[in-house]
Amino acid sequence: MLSGRVLEQLTQPFLLFLGLAIGGVGLCLALPRRRVNPQVIGVVLGGLGIGVVLLGLGLRNPDQLPNYNFYIFGIIAAGSALRVITHPRPVYAALYFILTILASSGLYLILSAEFMAFALIIVYAGAILITYLFVIMLATQAPSEDQLDALADYDVEARSPMVAAVTGFVLLAALTTMLFRGAPDLVEPGEVHPEALLAHMPNKVTPERVLVSLEREGVLVEGEEFVSLDPMAGTVTLAGVDGERVVDIPDDLGVTNVEAVGFDLLNDHPGSIEIAGVILLMAMLGATVLSRKQVEFEEEAKLRQSQELAARGGVFSDKEVRP
Amino acid sequence: MLGMSDMMHMASATLAQAGYPEAMSTPALAHYLFLSAVLFVIGIVGFVTRRNLIIMFLCTELMFQAAGLALIAFSRFHLHHTGQTFVIFVLTIAAAEAALALALVVLLFRKKDSLSGEEWREMQG
């Protein structure tokens, strides 16, 4: 398929690279510096660059835009991510990172991944970021009396912002060009039956529950009986006084996102769960070993201890040995 | 004039499960992939430029976020849940990484009483 690999199908290359260049200049200006510090201009320019690229995407495909909430959450996510790396104070950087998490969980919601959206908030914003905040507060030098607001030397200034912004621009241009050239070749999925999973959930679709749900929807006619359920077709067969008829599966019996993800996790990836558990255990052990306080004896104390040990014949005993 | 409940209803209708079983179009997917690439590059630029060890590790978390967003977008595009399952494992690895990295940061801070990454430039390779 030769015609598929063309960047122009998705966006105008001129707008794409213009937007990326504006964003790169903005990123360079936004990084913290010692003397002149035009951070606000930098953040505005960065947002403008992202906006130009999104505009280019939208102009070429005006009828295939994402949900409008994408723009709200996307701008919040990108802007607060920019603040994470440009804010000189680590505590504020961590707080802006929480904002990025919240915005991207909003994006997960638009993509109908409800379970992951809330798991992200609980695990990231609730656990990981709080640990970060703890460490930031633990590992900070106590400020001196006269300058309580003083920043640490390494927070004031970024390391070579110009080179980093140029590298970032090149990397982003390469990434987006590759993505947009390859995207038209993606094969869209065929017919998908979300209800097909119901075949694996016999406890969810008992005849009584199907009948109750159908009655709530007002589909059920008096005196009808449940005959069978066809998950692949998404239909229920009912038998009444004047023969059998086929109706759709009621909406509230459909497979929810949590059920589908849980089924996929436990049915298709059982080994990966075990490995993830082992990794977490190892990380816990490693963190404990790394961060424990090492007690260092002084030379004299070490010598005395080894002499005491030698006097006992190399054996520890409960009783104190007195020379 | 829209009432509050009307607006809530509109928001819930457009936000969650936005036309779930229907496939997402390729241009819509490209929007998400672009945002994911932007987040990744912001993370990598931050990792290279900032000199505070804690912020450097925060930037790796930003890159994890970008990867997760791309995975979820592809999961929605292909209408297949394995992408979301994979994000669970990404979260696991991110948690393990955060625990180890922060333990390391605390250890390094105790040794030199500074969070600057440049204090450790003798560790080359």
CSV table of C-alpha atoms in Angstrom, one decimal, chain A:
chain,number,residue,atom,x,y,z
A,1,MET,CA,0.0,0.0,0.0
A,2,LEU,CA,2.1,2.9,-1.3
A,3,SER,CA,-0.4,5.7,-1.0
A,4,GLY,CA,-0.9,5.1,2.8
A,5,ARG,CA,2.5,6.2,3.9
A,6,VAL,CA,2.0,9.9,3.3
A,7,LEU,CA,2.2,12.5,6.0
A,8,GLU,CA,-0.2,14.8,4.2
A,9,GLN,CA,-3.2,12.5,4.8
A,10,LEU,CA,-3.2,13.5,8.4
A,11,THR,CA,-1.8,17.1,8.6
A,12,GLN,CA,0.0,19.8,6.7
A,13,PRO,CA,3.8,19.2,7.2
A,14,PHE,CA,4.3,23.0,7.2
A,15,LEU,CA,1.9,23.6,10.2
A,16,LEU,CA,3.3,20.5,12.0
A,17,PHE,CA,6.9,21.7,11.8
A,18,LEU,CA,6.0,25.3,12.5
A,19,GLY,CA,4.1,24.3,15.6
A,20,LEU,CA,7.0,22.0,16.8
A,21,ALA,CA,9.5,24.8,16.2
A,22,ILE,CA,7.4,27.3,18.2
A,23,GLY,CA,7.0,24.7,21.0
A,24,GLY,CA,10.8,24.1,21.0
A,25,VAL,CA,11.5,27.8,21.4
A,26,GLY,CA,8.9,28.1,24.1
A,27,LEU,CA,10.5,25.1,25.9
A,28,CYS,CA,13.9,26.7,25.8
A,29,LEU,CA,12.6,30.0,27.2
A,30,ALA,CA,10.5,28.2,29.9
A,31,LEU,CA,13.4,26.3,31.5
A,32,PRO,CA,14.7,27.9,34.7
A,33,ARG,CA,17.6,30.3,34.3
A,34,ARG,CA,19.6,32.4,36.7
A,35,ARG,CA,19.3,36.0,35.3
A,36,VAL,CA,16.5,36.9,32.8
A,37,ASN,CA,13.7,34.4,33.3
A,38,PRO,CA,10.9,34.7,30.7
A,39,GLN,CA,9.1,31.6,31.9
A,40,VAL,CA,5.6,32.8,31.2
A,41,ILE,CA,6.4,33.7,27.6
A,42,GLY,CA,8.0,30.3,27.2
A,43,VAL,CA,4.9,28.4,28.6
A,44,VAL,CA,2.6,30.5,26.4
A,45,LEU,CA,4.8,29.8,23.3
A,46,GLY,CA,4.9,26.1,24.1
A,47,GLY,CA,1.1,26.0,24.4
A,48,LEU,CA,0.8,27.9,21.1
A,49,GLY,CA,3.1,25.4,19.4
A,50,ILE,CA,1.0,22.5,20.5
A,51,GLY,CA,-2.1,24.4,19.5
A,52,VAL,CA,-0.8,25.0,16.0
A,53,VAL,CA,-0.1,21.2,15.5
A,54,LEU,CA,-3.6,20.3,16.8
A,55,LEU,CA,-5.1,22.9,14.5
A,56,GLY,CA,-3.2,21.4,11.6
A,57,LEU,CA,-4.6,18.0,12.5
A,58,GLY,CA,-8.1,19.4,12.9
A,59,LEU,CA,-8.1,21.4,9.6
A,60,ARG,CA,-7.2,18.4,7.5
A,61,ASN,CA,-9.8,16.1,9.1
A,62,PRO,CA,-12.7,18.4,10.3
A,63,ASP,CA,-15.2,15.6,10.5
A,64,GLN,CA,-13.1,13.1,12.4
A,65,LEU,CA,-12.1,15.1,15.5
A,66,PRO,CA,-11.8,13.5,18.9
A,67,ASN,CA,-14.2,14.2,21.6
A,68,TYR,CA,-14.0,18.0,22.5
A,69,ASN,CA,-13.0,17.1,26.1
A,70,PHE,CA,-9.7,15.9,24.6
A,71,TYR,CA,-8.7,19.5,24.0
A,72,ILE,CA,-9.5,20.6,27.6
A,73,PHE,CA,-7.7,17.6,29.2
A,74,GLY,CA,-4.9,17.6,26.7
A,75,ILE,CA,-4.0,21.3,27.2
A,76,ILE,CA,-4.1,20.8,31.0
A,77,ALA,CA,-1.9,17.7,30.8
A,78,ALA,CA,0.7,19.3,28.4
A,79,GLY,CA,0.8,22.6,30.3
A,80,SER,CA,1.2,21.1,33.7
A,81,ALA,CA,3.8,18.7,32.4
A,82,LEU,CA,5.7,21.7,31.1
A,83,ARG,CA,5.4,23.3,34.6
A,84,VAL,CA,6.8,20.0,36.1
A,85,ILE,CA,10.1,20.5,34.4
A,86,THR,CA,10.2,24.3,34.5
A,87,HIS,CA,9.2,25.0,38.1
A,88,PRO,CA,12.2,25.7,40.2
A,89,ARG,CA,10.7,24.3,43.4
A,90,PRO,CA,10.5,20.5,43.7
A,91,VAL,CA,7.3,20.5,45.8
A,92,TYR,CA,5.4,22.6,43.2
A,93,ALA,CA,6.8,20.3,40.4
A,94,ALA,CA,5.3,17.3,42.2
A,95,LEU,CA,2.0,19.1,42.6
A,96,TYR,CA,1.9,20.0,38.9
A,97,PHE,CA,2.7,16.3,38.2
A,98,ILE,CA,-0.5,15.4,40.2
A,99,LEU,CA,-2.4,17.8,37.9
A,100,THR,CA,-0.9,16.0,34.9
A,101,ILE,CA,-2.1,12.7,36.3
A,102,LEU,CA,-5.6,14.0,36.9
A,103,ALA,CA,-5.8,15.4,33.3
A,104,SER,CA,-4.5,12.1,31.8
A,105,SER,CA,-7.0,10.1,33.8
A,106,GLY,CA,-9.7,12.4,32.2
A,107,LEU,CA,-8.2,11.4,28.8
A,108,TYR,CA,-8.5,7.7,29.9
A,109,LEU,CA,-12.2,8.3,30.7
A,110,ILE,CA,-12.8,9.7,27.2
A,111,LEU,CA,-11.1,6.6,25.8
A,112,SER,CA,-13.6,4.6,27.8
A,113,ALA,CA,-11.0,3.0,30.1
A,114,GLU,CA,-12.8,3.8,33.3
A,115,PHE,CA,-10.9,1.2,35.5
A,116,MET,CA,-7.5,2.5,34.5
A,117,ALA,CA,-8.6,6.1,35.0
A,118,PHE,CA,-9.4,5.6,38.6
A,119,ALA,CA,-6.6,3.1,39.2
A,120,LEU,CA,-4.2,5.9,37.9
A,121,ILE,CA,-5.6,8.4,40.3
A,122,ILE,CA,-5.4,6.0,43.3
A,123,VAL,CA,-2.0,4.5,42.6
A,124,TYR,CA,-0.2,7.6,41.1
A,125,ALA,CA,-1.7,10.6,42.8
A,126,GLY,CA,-2.6,8.7,45.9
A,127,ALA,CA,0.5,6.6,46.5
A,128,ILE,CA,3.5,7.3,44.3
A,129,LEU,CA,3.3,11.1,44.4
A,130,ILE,CA,2.8,11.2,48.1
A,131,THR,CA,6.0,9.1,48.5
A,132,TYR,CA,7.7,11.7,46.3
A,133,LEU,CA,6.5,14.5,48.4
A,134,PHE,CA,7.7,12.8,51.6
A,135,VAL,CA,11.1,12.3,50.1
A,136,ILE,CA,11.2,15.9,48.9
A,137,MET,CA,10.5,17.1,52.4
A,138,LEU,CA,12.9,14.7,54.0
A,139,ALA,CA,15.8,15.4,51.7
A,140,THR,CA,16.0,19.1,51.8
A,141,GLN,CA,18.6,21.2,53.6
A,142,ALA,CA,17.1,23.2,56.4
A,143,PRO,CA,16.9,26.9,55.3
A,144,SER,CA,18.9,29.4,57.2
A,145,GLU,CA,17.2,32.1,59.3
A,146,ASP,CA,17.7,35.1,57.0
A,147,GLN,CA,16.7,33.5,53.7
A,148,LEU,CA,13.8,31.2,54.2
A,149,ASP,CA,12.8,31.3,50.6
A,150,ALA,CA,16.2,30.6,49.2
A,151,LEU,CA,16.3,27.9,46.4
A,152,ALA,CA,19.0,25.3,46.3
A,153,ASP,CA,21.8,26.1,43.8
A,154,TYR,CA,20.9,23.1,41.6
A,155,ASP,CA,17.3,24.2,41.3
A,156,VAL,CA,17.8,27.7,40.1
A,157,GLU,CA,19.4,26.9,36.8
A,158,ALA,CA,18.7,24.2,34.1
A,159,ARG,CA,21.6,22.4,32.5
A,160,SER,CA,22.1,23.7,28.9
A,161,PRO,CA,18.5,24.5,28.0
A,162,MET,CA,19.2,25.4,24.4
A,163,VAL,CA,20.8,22.1,23.5
A,164,ALA,CA,18.1,20.2,25.3
A,165,ALA,CA,15.3,22.1,23.5
A,166,VAL,CA,16.9,21.6,20.1
A,167,THR,CA,17.3,17.9,20.8
A,168,GLY,CA,13.7,17.7,22.1
A,169,PHE,CA,12.5,19.4,18.9
A,170,VAL,CA,14.3,17.0,16.7
A,171,LEU,CA,13.1,14.0,18.7
A,172,LEU,CA,9.5,15.2,18.7
A,173,ALA,CA,9.6,16.0,14.9
A,174,ALA,CA,11.0,12.5,14.2
A,175,LEU,CA,8.4,10.8,16.5
A,176,THR,CA,5.4,12.7,15.1
A,177,THR,CA,6.5,12.3,11.5
A,178,MET,CA,6.9,8.6,11.9
A,179,LEU,CA,3.6,8.3,13.8
A,180,PHE,CA,1.6,10.3,11.2
A,181,ARG,CA,3.2,8.6,8.2
A,182,GLY,CA,2.4,5.2,9.6
A,183,ALA,CA,-1.0,5.9,11.1
A,184,PRO,CA,-3.0,5.8,7.8
A,185,ASP,CA,-1.7,2.2,7.3
A,186,LEU,CA,-3.3,1.0,10.6
A,187,VAL,CA,-6.0,-1.6,10.1
A,188,GLU,CA,-9.2,-0.6,11.7
A,189,PRO,CA,-10.8,-3.4,13.7
A,190,GLY,CA,-13.7,-5.3,12.2
A,191,GLU,CA,-17.0,-6.0,13.8
A,192,VAL,CA,-16.5,-6.3,17.6
A,193,HIS,CA,-19.0,-7.9,20.0
A,194,PRO,CA,-18.5,-6.7,23.5
A,195,GLU,CA,-21.2,-9.1,24.6
A,196,ALA,CA,-19.1,-12.1,23.4
A,197,LEU,CA,-17.4,-12.2,26.8
A,198,LEU,CA,-20.8,-13.0,28.4
A,199,ALA,CA,-20.2,-16.6,27.2
A,200,HIS,CA,-17.5,-16.8,29.9
A,201,MET,CA,-19.6,-15.4,32.6
A,202,PRO,CA,-22.4,-17.9,33.4
A,203,ASN,CA,-23.0,-16.3,36.8
A,204,LYS,CA,-23.7,-12.9,35.4
A,205,VAL,CA,-26.4,-13.9,32.9
A,206,THR,CA,-28.7,-16.3,34.7
A,207,PRO,CA,-32.2,-16.6,33.2
A,208,GLU,CA,-33.8,-14.8,36.2
A,209,ARG,CA,-31.5,-11.8,35.8
A,210,VAL,CA,-32.1,-11.6,32.0
A,211,LEU,CA,-35.8,-11.6,32.6
A,212,VAL,CA,-35.7,-9.0,35.3
A,213,SER,CA,-33.6,-6.7,33.1
A,214,LEU,CA,-35.9,-7.2,30.1
A,215,GLU,CA,-38.9,-6.4,32.2
A,216,ARG,CA,-37.3,-3.2,33.5
A,217,GLU,CA,-36.6,-2.2,29.9
A,218,GLY,CA,-40.3,-2.8,29.0
A,219,VAL,CA,-39.4,-5.4,26.3
A,220,LEU,CA,-40.8,-8.4,28.1
A,221,VAL,CA,-44.4,-9.4,27.3
A,222,GLU,CA,-46.5,-11.1,29.9
A,223,GLY,CA,-46.1,-14.9,30.1
A,224,GLU,CA,-42.8,-15.1,28.1
A,225,GLU,CA,-40.1,-17.5,29.1
A,226,PHE,CA,-36.3,-17.4,28.7
A,227,VAL,CA,-35.0,-19.9,26.1
A,228,SER,CA,-31.4,-19.1,25.3
A,229,LEU,CA,-28.8,-16.4,25.0
A,230,ASP,CA,-26.5,-15.9,22.1
A,231,PRO,CA,-23.5,-13.8,23.2
A,232,MET,CA,-21.9,-13.6,19.8
A,233,ALA,CA,-25.0,-12.2,18.2
A,234,GLY,CA,-25.9,-10.2,21.3
A,235,THR,CA,-29.5,-11.5,21.4
A,236,VAL,CA,-31.8,-13.3,23.8
A,237,THR,CA,-34.4,-15.8,22.6
A,238,LEU,CA,-37.8,-15.7,24.4
A,239,ALA,CA,-40.7,-18.1,24.1
A,240,GLY,CA,-44.2,-16.7,24.5
A,241,VAL,CA,-47.7,-17.9,23.7
A,242,ASP,CA,-47.4,-17.1,20.0
A,243,GLY,CA,-44.0,-18.7,19.4
A,244,GLU,CA,-40.4,-17.7,19.9
A,245,ARG,CA,-38.9,-14.3,19.3
A,246,VAL,CA,-35.4,-12.8,19.5
A,247,VAL,CA,-34.6,-9.5,21.3
A,248,ASP,CA,-31.4,-7.7,22.1
A,249,ILE,CA,-29.5,-8.3,25.3
A,250,PRO,CA,-30.6,-5.6,27.8
A,251,ASP,CA,-28.1,-2.8,28.2
A,252,ASP,CA,-27.5,-3.3,31.9
A,253,LEU,CA,-26.3,-6.8,31.3
A,254,GLY,CA,-23.6,-5.7,28.9
A,255,VAL,CA,-19.9,-6.3,29.8
A,256,THR,CA,-18.5,-3.3,31.7
A,257,ASN,CA,-14.9,-2.1,31.3
A,258,VAL,CA,-13.9,-3.4,34.7
A,259,GLU,CA,-15.2,-6.9,33.8
A,260,ALA,CA,-13.5,-6.9,30.4
A,261,VAL,CA,-10.1,-5.7,31.8
A,262,GLY,CA,-10.3,-8.2,34.7
A,263,PHE,CA,-11.1,-11.0,32.3
A,264,ASP,CA,-8.3,-10.0,29.9
A,265,LEU,CA,-5.8,-9.8,32.8
A,266,LEU,CA,-6.7,-13.1,34.5
A,267,ASN,CA,-7.5,-15.1,31.4
A,268,ASP,CA,-4.7,-14.0,29.0
A,269,HIS,CA,-1.9,-12.9,31.3
A,270,PRO,CA,-1.8,-15.0,34.4
A,271,GLY,CA,1.9,-15.5,34.3
A,272,SER,CA,2.6,-11.7,34.0
A,273,ILE,CA,0.7,-11.1,37.3
A,274,GLU,CA,3.0,-13.5,39.1
A,275,ILE,CA,6.0,-11.7,37.6
A,276,ALA,CA,4.6,-8.3,38.6
A,277,GLY,CA,4.2,-9.6,42.1
A,278,VAL,CA,7.8,-10.8,42.3
A,279,ILE,CA,9.0,-7.4,40.9
A,280,LEU,CA,7.1,-5.5,43.6
A,281,LEU,CA,8.5,-7.8,46.3
A,282,MET,CA,12.0,-7.3,45.0
A,283,ALA,CA,11.5,-3.6,44.9
A,284,MET,CA,10.3,-3.6,48.5
A,285,LEU,CA,13.3,-5.6,49.6
A,286,GLY,CA,15.7,-3.4,47.6
A,287,ALA,CA,14.2,-0.2,49.0
A,288,THR,CA,14.5,-1.5,52.5
A,289,VAL,CA,18.1,-2.6,52.1
A,290,LEU,CA,19.1,0.6,50.3
A,291,SER,CA,17.7,3.1,52.6
A,292,ARG,CA,18.5,1.5,56.0
A,293,LYS,CA,20.9,3.5,58.1
A,294,GLN,CA,24.4,2.1,58.2
A,295,VAL,CA,26.0,2.2,61.6
A,296,GLU,CA,29.7,2.9,61.4
A,297,PHE,CA,31.8,2.1,64.4
A,298,GLU,CA,34.9,4.1,65.1
A,299,GLU,CA,38.2,2.3,64.7
A,300,GLU,CA,38.8,2.2,68.4
A,301,ALA,CA,35.4,0.7,69.1
A,302,LYS,CA,36.0,-1.9,66.4
A,303,LEU,CA,39.3,-2.9,67.8
A,304,ARG,CA,37.9,-3.3,71.3
A,305,GLN,CA,35.1,-5.3,70.0
A,306,SER,CA,37.4,-7.7,68.1
A,307,GLN,CA,39.6,-8.1,71.2
A,308,GLU,CA,36.6,-9.0,73.4
A,309,LEU,CA,35.5,-11.5,70.7
A,310,ALA,CA,39.0,-13.0,70.7
A,311,ALA,CA,39.0,-13.3,74.5
A,312,ARG,CA,35.8,-15.3,74.3
A,313,GLY,CA,37.4,-17.6,71.8
A,314,GLY,CA,35.4,-16.3,69.0
A,315,VAL,CA,32.0,-17.2,70.5
A,316,PHE,CA,29.4,-14.8,71.6
A,317,SER,CA,28.0,-15.4,75.0
A,318,ASP,CA,25.2,-13.8,77.0
A,319,LYS,CA,27.4,-13.2,80.0
A,320,GLU,CA,29.6,-10.2,80.0
A,321,VAL,CA,33.3,-11.3,80.0
A,322,ARG,CA,35.4,-9.3,82.4
A,323,PRO,CA,39.2,-9.4,82.1
